[in-house]
Coordinates of C-alpha atoms and ligand atoms in Angstrom, one line a residue:
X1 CA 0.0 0.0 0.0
X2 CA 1.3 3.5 -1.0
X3 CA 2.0 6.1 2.0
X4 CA 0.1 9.2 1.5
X5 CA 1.6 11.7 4.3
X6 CA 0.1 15.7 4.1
X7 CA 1.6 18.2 5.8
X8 CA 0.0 21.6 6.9
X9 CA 0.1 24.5 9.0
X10 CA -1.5 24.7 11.9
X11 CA -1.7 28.1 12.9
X12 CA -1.5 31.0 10.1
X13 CA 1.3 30.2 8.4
X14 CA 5.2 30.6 8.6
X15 CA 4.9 27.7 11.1
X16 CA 8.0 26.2 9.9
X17 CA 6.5 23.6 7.1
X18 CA 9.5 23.6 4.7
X19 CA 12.1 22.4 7.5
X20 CA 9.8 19.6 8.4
X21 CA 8.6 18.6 4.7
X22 CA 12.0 18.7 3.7
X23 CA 13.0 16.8 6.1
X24 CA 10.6 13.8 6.3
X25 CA 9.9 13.5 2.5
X26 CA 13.6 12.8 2.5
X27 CA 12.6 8.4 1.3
X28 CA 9.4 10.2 -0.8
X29 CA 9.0 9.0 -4.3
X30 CA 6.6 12.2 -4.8
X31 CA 6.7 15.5 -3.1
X32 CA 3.9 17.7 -4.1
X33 CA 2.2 21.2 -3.7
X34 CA -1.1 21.0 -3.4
X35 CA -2.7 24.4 -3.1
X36 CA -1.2 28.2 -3.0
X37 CA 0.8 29.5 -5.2
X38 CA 4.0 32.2 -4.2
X39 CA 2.1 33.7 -1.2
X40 CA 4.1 31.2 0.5
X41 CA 7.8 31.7 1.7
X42 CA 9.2 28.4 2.6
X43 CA 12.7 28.4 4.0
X44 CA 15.2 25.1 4.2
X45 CA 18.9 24.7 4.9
X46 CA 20.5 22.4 2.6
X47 CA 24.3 22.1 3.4
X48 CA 24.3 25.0 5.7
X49 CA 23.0 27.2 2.8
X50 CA 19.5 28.9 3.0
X51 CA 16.6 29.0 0.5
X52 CA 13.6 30.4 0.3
X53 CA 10.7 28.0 -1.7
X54 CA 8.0 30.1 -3.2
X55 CA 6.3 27.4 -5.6
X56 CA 8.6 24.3 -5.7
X57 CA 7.8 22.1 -2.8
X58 CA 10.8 21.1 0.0
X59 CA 11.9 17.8 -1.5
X60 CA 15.4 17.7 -1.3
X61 CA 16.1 14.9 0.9
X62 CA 17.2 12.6 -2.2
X63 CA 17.8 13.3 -5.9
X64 CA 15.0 11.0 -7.2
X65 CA 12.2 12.5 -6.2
X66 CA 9.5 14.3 -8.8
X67 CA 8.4 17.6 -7.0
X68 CA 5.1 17.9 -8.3
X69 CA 2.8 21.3 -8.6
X70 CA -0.9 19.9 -8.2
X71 CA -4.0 20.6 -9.9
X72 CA -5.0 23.1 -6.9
X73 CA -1.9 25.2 -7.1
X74 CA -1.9 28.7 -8.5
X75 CA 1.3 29.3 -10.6
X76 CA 3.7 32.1 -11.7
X77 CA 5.4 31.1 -14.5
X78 CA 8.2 33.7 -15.0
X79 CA 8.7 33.3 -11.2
X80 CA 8.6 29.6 -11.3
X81 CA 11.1 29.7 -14.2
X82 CA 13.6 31.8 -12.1
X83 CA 13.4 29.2 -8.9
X84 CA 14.2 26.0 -10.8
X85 CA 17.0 28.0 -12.2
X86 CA 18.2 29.3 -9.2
X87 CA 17.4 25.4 -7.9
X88 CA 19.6 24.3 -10.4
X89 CA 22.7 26.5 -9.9
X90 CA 22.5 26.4 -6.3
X91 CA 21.8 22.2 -6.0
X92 CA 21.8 20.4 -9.5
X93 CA 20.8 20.7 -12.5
X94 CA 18.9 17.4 -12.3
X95 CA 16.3 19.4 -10.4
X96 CA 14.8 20.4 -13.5
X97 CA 13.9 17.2 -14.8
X98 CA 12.2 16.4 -11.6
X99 CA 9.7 19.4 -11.5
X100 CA 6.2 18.8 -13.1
X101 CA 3.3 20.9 -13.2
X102 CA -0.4 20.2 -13.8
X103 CA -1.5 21.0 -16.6
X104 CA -4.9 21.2 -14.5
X105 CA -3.6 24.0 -12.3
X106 CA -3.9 28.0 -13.0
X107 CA -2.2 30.5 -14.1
X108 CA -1.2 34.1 -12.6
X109 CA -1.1 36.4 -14.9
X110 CA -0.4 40.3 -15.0
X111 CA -4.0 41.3 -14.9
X112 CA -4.7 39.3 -11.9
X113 CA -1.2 40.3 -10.0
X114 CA -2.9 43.7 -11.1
X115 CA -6.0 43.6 -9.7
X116 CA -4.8 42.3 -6.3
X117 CA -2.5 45.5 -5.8
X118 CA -5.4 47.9 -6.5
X119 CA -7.6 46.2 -4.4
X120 CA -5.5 46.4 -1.0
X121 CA -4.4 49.7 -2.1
X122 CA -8.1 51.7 -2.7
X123 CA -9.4 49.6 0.4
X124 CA -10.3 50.8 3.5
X125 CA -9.6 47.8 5.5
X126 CA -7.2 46.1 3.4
X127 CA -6.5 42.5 3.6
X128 CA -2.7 42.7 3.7
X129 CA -2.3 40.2 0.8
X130 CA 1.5 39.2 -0.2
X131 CA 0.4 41.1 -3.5
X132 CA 1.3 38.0 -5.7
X133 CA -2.2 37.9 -7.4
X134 CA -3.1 35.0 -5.6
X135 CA -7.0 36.1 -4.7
X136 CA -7.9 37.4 -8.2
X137 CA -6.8 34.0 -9.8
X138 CA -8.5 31.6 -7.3
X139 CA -11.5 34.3 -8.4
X140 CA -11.1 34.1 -11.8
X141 CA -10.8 29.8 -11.6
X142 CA -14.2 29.4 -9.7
X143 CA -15.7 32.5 -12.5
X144 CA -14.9 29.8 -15.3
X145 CA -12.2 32.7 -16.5
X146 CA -9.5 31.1 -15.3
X147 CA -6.5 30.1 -17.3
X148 CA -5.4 26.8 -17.2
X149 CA -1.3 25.7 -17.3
X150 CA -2.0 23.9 -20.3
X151 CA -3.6 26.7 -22.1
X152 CA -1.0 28.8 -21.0
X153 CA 1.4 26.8 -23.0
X154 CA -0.1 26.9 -26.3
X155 CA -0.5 30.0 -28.4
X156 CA -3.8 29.3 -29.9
X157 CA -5.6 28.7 -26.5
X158 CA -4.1 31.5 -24.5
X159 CA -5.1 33.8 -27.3
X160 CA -8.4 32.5 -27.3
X161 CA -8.0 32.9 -23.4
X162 CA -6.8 36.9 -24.1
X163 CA -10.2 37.3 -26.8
X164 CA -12.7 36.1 -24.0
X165 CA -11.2 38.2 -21.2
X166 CA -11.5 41.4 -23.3
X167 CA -14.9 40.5 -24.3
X168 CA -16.1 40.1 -20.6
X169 CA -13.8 43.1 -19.3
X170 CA -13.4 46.8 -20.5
X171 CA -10.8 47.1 -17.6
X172 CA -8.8 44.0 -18.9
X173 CA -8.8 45.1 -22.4
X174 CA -7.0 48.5 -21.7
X175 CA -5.0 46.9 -19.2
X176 CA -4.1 45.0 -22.4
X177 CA -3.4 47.6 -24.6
X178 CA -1.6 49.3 -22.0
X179 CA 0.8 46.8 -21.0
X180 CA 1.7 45.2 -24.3
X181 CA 5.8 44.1 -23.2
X182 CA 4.9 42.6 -20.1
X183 CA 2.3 40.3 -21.5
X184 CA 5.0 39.5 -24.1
X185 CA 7.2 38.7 -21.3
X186 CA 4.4 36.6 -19.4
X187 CA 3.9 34.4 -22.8
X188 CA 7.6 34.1 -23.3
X189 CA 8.2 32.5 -19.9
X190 CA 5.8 29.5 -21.5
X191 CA 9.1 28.6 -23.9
X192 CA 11.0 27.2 -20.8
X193 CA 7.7 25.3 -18.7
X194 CA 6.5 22.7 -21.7
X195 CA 8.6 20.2 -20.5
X196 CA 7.4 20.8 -16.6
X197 CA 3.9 20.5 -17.7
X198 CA 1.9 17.0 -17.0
X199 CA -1.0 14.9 -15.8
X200 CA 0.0 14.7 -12.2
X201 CA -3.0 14.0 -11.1
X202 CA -3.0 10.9 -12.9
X203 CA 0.3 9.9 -11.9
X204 CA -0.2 10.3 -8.2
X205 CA -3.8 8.8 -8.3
X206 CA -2.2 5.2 -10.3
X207 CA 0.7 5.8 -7.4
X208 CA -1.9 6.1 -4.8
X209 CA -3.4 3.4 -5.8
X210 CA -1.6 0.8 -7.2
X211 CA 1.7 1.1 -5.7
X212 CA 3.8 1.2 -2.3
X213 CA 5.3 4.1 -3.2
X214 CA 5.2 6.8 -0.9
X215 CA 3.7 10.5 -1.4
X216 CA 4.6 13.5 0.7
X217 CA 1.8 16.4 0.2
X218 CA 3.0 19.9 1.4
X219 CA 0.4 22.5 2.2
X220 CA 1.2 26.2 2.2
X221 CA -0.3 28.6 4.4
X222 CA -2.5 27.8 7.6
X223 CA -5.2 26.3 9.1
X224 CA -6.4 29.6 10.4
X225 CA -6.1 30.9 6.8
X226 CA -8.4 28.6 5.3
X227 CA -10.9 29.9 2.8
X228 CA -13.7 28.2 4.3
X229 CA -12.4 27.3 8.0
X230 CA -10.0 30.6 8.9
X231 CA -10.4 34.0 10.1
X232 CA -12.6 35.6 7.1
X233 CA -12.3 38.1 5.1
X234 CA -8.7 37.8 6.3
X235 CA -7.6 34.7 4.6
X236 CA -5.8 33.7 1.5
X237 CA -8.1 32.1 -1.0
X238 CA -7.6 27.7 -1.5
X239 CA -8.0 25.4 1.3
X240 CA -4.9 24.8 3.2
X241 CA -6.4 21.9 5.5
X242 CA -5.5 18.6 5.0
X243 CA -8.1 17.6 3.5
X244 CA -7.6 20.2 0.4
X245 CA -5.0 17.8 -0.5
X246 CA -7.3 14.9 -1.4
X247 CA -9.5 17.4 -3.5
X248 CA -6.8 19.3 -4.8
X249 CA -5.6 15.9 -6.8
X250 CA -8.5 13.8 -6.6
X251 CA -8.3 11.0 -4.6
X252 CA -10.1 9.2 -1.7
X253 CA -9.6 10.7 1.8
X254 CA -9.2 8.0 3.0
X255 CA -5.9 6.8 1.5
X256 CA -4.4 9.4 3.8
X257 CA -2.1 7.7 5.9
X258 CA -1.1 10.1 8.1
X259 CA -1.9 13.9 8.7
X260 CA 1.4 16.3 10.4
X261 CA 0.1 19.9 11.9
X262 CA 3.3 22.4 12.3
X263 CA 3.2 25.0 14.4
X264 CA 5.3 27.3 17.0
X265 CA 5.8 26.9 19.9
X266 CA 4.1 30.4 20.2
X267 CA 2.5 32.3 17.3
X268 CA 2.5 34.6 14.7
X269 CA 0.7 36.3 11.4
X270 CA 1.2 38.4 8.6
X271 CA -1.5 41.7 7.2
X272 CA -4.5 42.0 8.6
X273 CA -7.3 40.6 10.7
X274 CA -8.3 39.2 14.5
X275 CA -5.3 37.9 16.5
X276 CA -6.5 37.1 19.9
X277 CA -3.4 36.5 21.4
X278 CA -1.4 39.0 19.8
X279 CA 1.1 40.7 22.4
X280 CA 1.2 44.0 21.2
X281 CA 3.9 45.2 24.2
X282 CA 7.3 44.3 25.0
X283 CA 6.8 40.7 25.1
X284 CA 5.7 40.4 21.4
X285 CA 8.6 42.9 20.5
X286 CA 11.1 40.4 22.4
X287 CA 9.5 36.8 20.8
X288 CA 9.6 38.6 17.1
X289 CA 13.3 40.0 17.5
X290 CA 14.2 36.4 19.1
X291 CA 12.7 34.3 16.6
X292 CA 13.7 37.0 13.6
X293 CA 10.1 37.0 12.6
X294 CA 10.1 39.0 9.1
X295 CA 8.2 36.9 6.1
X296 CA 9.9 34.9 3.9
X297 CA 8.2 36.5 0.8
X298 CA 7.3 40.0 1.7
X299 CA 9.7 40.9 4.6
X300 CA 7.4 42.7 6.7
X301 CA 7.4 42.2 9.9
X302 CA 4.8 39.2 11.8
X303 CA 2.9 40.4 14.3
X304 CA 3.8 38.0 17.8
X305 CA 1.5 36.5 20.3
X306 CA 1.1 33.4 22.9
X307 CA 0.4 30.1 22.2
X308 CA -3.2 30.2 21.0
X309 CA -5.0 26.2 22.4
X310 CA -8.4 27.1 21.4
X311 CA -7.6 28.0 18.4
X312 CA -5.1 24.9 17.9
X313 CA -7.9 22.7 19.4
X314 CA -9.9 24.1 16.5
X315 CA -7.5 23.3 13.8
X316 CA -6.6 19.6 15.2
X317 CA -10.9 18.6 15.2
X318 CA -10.4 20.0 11.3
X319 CA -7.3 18.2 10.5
X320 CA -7.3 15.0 13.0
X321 CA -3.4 15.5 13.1
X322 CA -1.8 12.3 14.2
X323 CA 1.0 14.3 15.1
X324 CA 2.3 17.9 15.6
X325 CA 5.7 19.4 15.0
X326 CA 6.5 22.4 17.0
X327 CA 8.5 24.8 15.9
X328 CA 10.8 27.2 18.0
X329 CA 11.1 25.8 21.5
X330 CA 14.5 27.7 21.5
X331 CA 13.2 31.1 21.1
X332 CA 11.4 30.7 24.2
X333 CA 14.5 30.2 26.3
X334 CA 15.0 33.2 28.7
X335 CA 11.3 34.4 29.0
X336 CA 10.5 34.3 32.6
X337 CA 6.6 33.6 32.1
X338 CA 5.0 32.2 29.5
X339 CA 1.6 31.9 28.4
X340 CA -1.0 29.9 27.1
X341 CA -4.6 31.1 25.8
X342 CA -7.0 28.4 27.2
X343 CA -10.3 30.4 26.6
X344 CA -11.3 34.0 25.2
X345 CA -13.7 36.1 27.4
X346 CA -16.3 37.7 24.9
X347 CA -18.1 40.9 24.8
X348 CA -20.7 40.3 27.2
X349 CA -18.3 39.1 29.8
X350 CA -18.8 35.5 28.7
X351 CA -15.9 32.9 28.9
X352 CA -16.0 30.6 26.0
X353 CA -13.8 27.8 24.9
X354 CA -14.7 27.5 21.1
X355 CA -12.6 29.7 18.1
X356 CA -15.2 31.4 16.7
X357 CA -14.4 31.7 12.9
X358 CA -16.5 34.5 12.5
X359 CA -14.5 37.9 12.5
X360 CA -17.0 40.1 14.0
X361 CA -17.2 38.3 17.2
X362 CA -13.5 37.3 17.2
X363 CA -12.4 40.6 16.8
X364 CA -13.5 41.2 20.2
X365 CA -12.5 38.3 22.3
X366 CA -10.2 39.1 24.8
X367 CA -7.2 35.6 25.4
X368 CA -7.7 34.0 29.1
X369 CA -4.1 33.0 29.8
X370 CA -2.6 30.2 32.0
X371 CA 1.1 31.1 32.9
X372 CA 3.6 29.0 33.4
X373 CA 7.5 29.6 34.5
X374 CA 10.0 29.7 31.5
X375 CA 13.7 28.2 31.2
X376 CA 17.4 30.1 31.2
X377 CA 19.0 27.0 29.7
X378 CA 19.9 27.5 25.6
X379 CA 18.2 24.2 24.8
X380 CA 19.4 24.1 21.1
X381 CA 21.8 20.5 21.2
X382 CA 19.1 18.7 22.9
X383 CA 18.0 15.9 21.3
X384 CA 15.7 13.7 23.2
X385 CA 12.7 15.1 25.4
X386 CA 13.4 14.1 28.7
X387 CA 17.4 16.5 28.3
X388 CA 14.9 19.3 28.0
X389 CA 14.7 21.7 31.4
X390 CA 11.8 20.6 33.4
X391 CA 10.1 23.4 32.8
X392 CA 10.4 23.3 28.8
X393 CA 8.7 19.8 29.5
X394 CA 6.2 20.8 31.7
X395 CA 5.0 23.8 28.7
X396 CA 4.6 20.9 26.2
X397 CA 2.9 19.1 27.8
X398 CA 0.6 21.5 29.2
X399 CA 0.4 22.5 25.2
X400 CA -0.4 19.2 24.3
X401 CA -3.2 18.6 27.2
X402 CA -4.8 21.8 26.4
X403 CA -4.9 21.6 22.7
X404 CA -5.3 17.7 22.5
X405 CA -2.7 17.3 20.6
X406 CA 0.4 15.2 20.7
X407 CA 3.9 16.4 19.7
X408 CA 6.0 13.9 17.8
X409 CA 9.0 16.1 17.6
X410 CA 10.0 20.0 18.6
X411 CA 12.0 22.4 16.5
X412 CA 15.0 24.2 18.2
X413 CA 17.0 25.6 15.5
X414 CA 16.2 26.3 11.7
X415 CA 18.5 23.4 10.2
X416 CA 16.4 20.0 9.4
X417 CA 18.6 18.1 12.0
X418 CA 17.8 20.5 14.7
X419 CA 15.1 18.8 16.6
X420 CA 13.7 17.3 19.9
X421 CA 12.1 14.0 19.5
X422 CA 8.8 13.0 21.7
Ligands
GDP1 P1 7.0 28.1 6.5 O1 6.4 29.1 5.6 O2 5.9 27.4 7.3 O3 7.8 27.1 5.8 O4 7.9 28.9 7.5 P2 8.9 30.1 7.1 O5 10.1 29.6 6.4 O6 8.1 31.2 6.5 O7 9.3 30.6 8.6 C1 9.8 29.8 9.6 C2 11.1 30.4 10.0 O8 11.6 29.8 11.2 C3 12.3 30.2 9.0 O9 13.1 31.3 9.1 C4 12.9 28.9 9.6 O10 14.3 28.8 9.2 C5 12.8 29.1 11.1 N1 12.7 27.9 11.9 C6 12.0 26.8 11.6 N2 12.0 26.0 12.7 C7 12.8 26.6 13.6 C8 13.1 26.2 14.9 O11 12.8 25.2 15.5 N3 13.9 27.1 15.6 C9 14.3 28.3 15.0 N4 15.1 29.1 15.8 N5 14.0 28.7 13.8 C10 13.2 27.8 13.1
IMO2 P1 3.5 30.2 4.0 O1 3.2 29.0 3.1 C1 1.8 33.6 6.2 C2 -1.4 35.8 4.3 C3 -1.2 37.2 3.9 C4 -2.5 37.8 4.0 C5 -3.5 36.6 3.6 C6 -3.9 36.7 2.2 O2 4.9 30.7 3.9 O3 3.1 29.9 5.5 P2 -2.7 36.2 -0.2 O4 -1.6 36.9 -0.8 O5 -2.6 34.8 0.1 O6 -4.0 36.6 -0.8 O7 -2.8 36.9 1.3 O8 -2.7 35.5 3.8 N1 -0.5 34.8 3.8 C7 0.5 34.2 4.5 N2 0.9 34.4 5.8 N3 2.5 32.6 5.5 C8 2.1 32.4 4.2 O9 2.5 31.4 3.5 C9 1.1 33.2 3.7 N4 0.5 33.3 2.4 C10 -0.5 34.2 2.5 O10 -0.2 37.8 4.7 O11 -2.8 38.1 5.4
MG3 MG1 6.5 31.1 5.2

C-alpha cells in the first residue's frame, strides 16, 4: 500500500513547514504542492546554505524524487522559471527534470497580480495580501475565466483565453493595450515550462493506488487561513487543511495515511485581521526579535503573540493531526513567564472555549491566559525530550493537554537536524 503523508500548518502560516517537509519526504518517491501558489515563503537549509521556496515544494532529501505542482496550485510562471534555475545553480541541475506541473492547475497572470494591488491599495480595510495575485486568480478559476497551465502553453488557446477576457472586461482590455511588453514577457516564460507541464494527477492517483510508493503532500499557508475554516475576510483564498489535499488531486480521503500539523511553539501572522493573542507590548517585540520574525516573501514584519489552544484545538478537530511538529522551543528560552490562551472572554463578559471563525465576534475576544515559569538553559543541542529543562517539559505538555494534541518532535533551531524527539 502506498503512504500518502500531508503536511499543513496549523496556525496562520510561517509555522515552519518547509524544514519539516523537507526533512521527512527525505525516502518520498513524490513530493507535491497541493494548493497556493508564491504567497508562501518556505525556507530550508541544505548544506548549511539557506533558501527560500515560493512554488517548488521542499523535497530535497534525495535526488529521485518528482516535485510535483498539483492541480489546486496557482502558478507564476516567470517566477517559477527563475526558482528552478536558481534550484539548479545552487543544488543540481537534475532538479529540472524532476519538476512537473499540472497541466490542471492555474495561471497568474499580470492582470490578476494587477488587480490584487489595486484592491489592497483603494481599500479601507485592506487584507494585507502578499500582492502575488493569488485572490484574483483563485476568483477568476471558480468564474470559469481562469486560465489553465495547459492553455498557457499553447498559443492558440491562450489567445483564445486573451479574446474572452476582453470580451467580458473593458478594464482588462485597456489593461491589455496598455501593457503590451509585459504580457510579451508573461507568454515568453511559457518557452521554458513545456517540458514541466503533466497529468499529475493521474500519476499520483495510479501511485496512490496501485503502488507502495510513498507521497509527501505539502500545504502552504494555515489552518487559520483557510478559505472556508480561517479568520474571514482575512484569509488567502484555497483550502490549506489537509483535506484540500485529497481534493486538490483527486483521490479518496481516506488513503491518507497520516496527517502532520506544524506550528510554534508560540504564534505569529502576517497583514490584517483578529489575533487574539497577539502581544502588542514588550513581550511580542522580544519573541519577534528572538525568533527573527520578518516573512519569507514579503519581509514585513509578523505580528507575535502566545500560544493560541483554542484556536489549535480548533484546527486539530479540522485536520485529526496524528501528530504535531512544533516549531521554535528555542526562542522561548530566557522568558520568565510564558503563556497559554486556554479560553477567550467575549463581549458580554462570557468565557467561551470555542474559536469562533467569525471575524466580527472574534475581533473582540479578549485571550484567558494560564502562565507558566520559562527556562534560562539555551536548549538548542538537545536531542531527546526528557534532556529538555523541566520546565520546557512541563509547557509541552501543558500544550499538548490543552490543545489535544500530541507532539512527535520539537524544532529548536532552523536546520532540518535540529530537533527534539517526543
Ligand atoms: P513556512 O512558511 O511554514 O515554511 O515557515 P517560514 O520559512 O516562513 O518561517 C519559519 C522560520 O523559522 C524560518 O526562518 C525557519 O528557518 C525558522 N525555523 C523553523 N523551525 C525553527 C526552529 O525550530 N527554531 C528556530 N530558531 N527557527 C526555526
Ligand atoms: P506560508 O506558506 C503567512 C497571508 C497574507 C494575508 C493573507 C492573504 O509561507 O506559510 P494572499 O496573498 O494569500 O491573498 O494573502 O494570507 N499569507 C500568509 N501568511 N504565511 C504564508 O505562507 C502566507 N500566504 C499568505 O499575509 O494576510
Ligand atoms: Mg512562510
Amino acid at each position: 500500500m502506498a503512504e500518502v503523508s500531508v503536511l499543513v500548518g496549523a496556525q496562520w502560516g510561517d509555522e515552519g513547514k518547509g524544514k519539516w517537509s523537507d526533512h521527512l519526504s527525505r525516502d518520498a518517491n513524490v513530493v507535491a504542492r497541493f494548493q497556493g501558489g508564491n504567497n508562501a515563503g518556505h525556507t530550508i537549509y541544505v548544506d548549511g546554505e539557506k533558501l527560500v521556496l515560493h512554488q517548488v515544494p521542499c523535497g530535497f532529501g534525495n535526488n529521485d524524487q518528482i516535485l510535483a505542482l498539483t492541480a489546486g496550485v496557482v502558478v507564476n510562471p516567470g517566477e517559477l522559471w527563475k526558482e528552478v534555475s536558481l534550484l539548479s545553480e545552487r543544488l543540481s541541475p537534475e532538479i529540472t527534470k524532476r519538476v512537473m506541473v499540472s497541466w490542471n492547475s492555474f495561471v497568474i497572470t499580470p492582470w490578476h497580480i494587477h488587480l490584487d494591488k489595486k484592491s489592497e491599495e483603494s481599500s479601507l480595510n485592506p487584507i494585507g495580501t502578499t500582492k502575488r495575485g493569488i485572490g484574483p486568480t483563485y476568483q477568476d478559476r471558480v468564474s470559469r475565466l481562469g486560465l489553465k497551465f495547459y492553455e498557457y502553453l499553447n498559443p492558440k488557446y491562450r489567445e483564445a483565453w486573451v479574446n474572452k477576457m476582453r470580451r467580458a472586461s473593458d478594464e482588462f482590455a485597456a489593461y491589455f493595450e496598455r501593457n503590451k511588453e509585459v504580457w510579451e514577457e508573461f507568454f515568453c516564460a511559457s518557452s521554458h515550462l513545456s517540458a514541466f507541464a503533466g497529468n499529475v494527477e493521474t500519476l499520483l492517483r495510479e501511485m496512490i493506488l496501485r503502488t507502495n510508493k510513498k507521497i509527501f503532500l505539502e500545504g502552504a499557508q494555515g489552518v487559520l487561513l483557510d478559505v472556508n475554516h480561517g479568520t474571514y475576510p482575512y484569509v488567502t483564498s484555497s483550502s490549506t487543511i489537509a483535506a484540500g489535499a485529497a481534493c486538490s488531486i483527486g483521490f479518496d480521503p481516506r488513503l491518507i495515511t497520516k496527517i502532520y500539523g506544524v506550528a510554534k511553539a508560540y504564534i505569529t501572522r502576517v497583514g490584517g485581521g483578529s489575533f487574539p493573542s497577539e502581544d502588542l507590548g514588550e513581550e511580542g517585540k522580544l519573541l519577534g526579535d528572538k525568533g527573527q520574525e520578518y516573512g519569507a516573501t514579503t519581509g514585513r514584519r509578523r505580528r507575535c503573540g502566545w500560544f493560541d489552544a483554542v484556536a489549535m484545538r480548533y484546527a486539530q478537530d479540522i485536520n485529526g493531526f496524528d501528530s504535531i511538529l512544533l516549531n521554535k522551543l528555542d526562542i522561548l528560552s530566557g522568558f520568565k513567564t510564558l503563556k497559554i490562551a486556554t479560553a477567550y472572554k467575549d463581549q458580554s463578559g462570557k468565557i467561551v472555549k470555542e474559536f469562533s471563525n467569525r471575524f466580527h465576534d472574534l475581533t473582540f475576544m479578549e485571550a484567558q491566559y494560564e502562565e507558566f515559569e520559562g527556562w534560562e538553559e539555551n536548549i538548542s543541542n538537545v536531542k531527546r525530550f526528557a534532556e529538555l529543562p523541566e520546565k520546557a517539559q512541563t509547557y509541552i505538555k501543558a500544550i499538548e493537554e490543552l490543545s489535544s494534541v500530541r507532539v512527535e518532535y520539537i524544532g529548536n533551531g532552523p536546520n532540518k537536524n535540529d530537533f527534539v524527539t517526543c
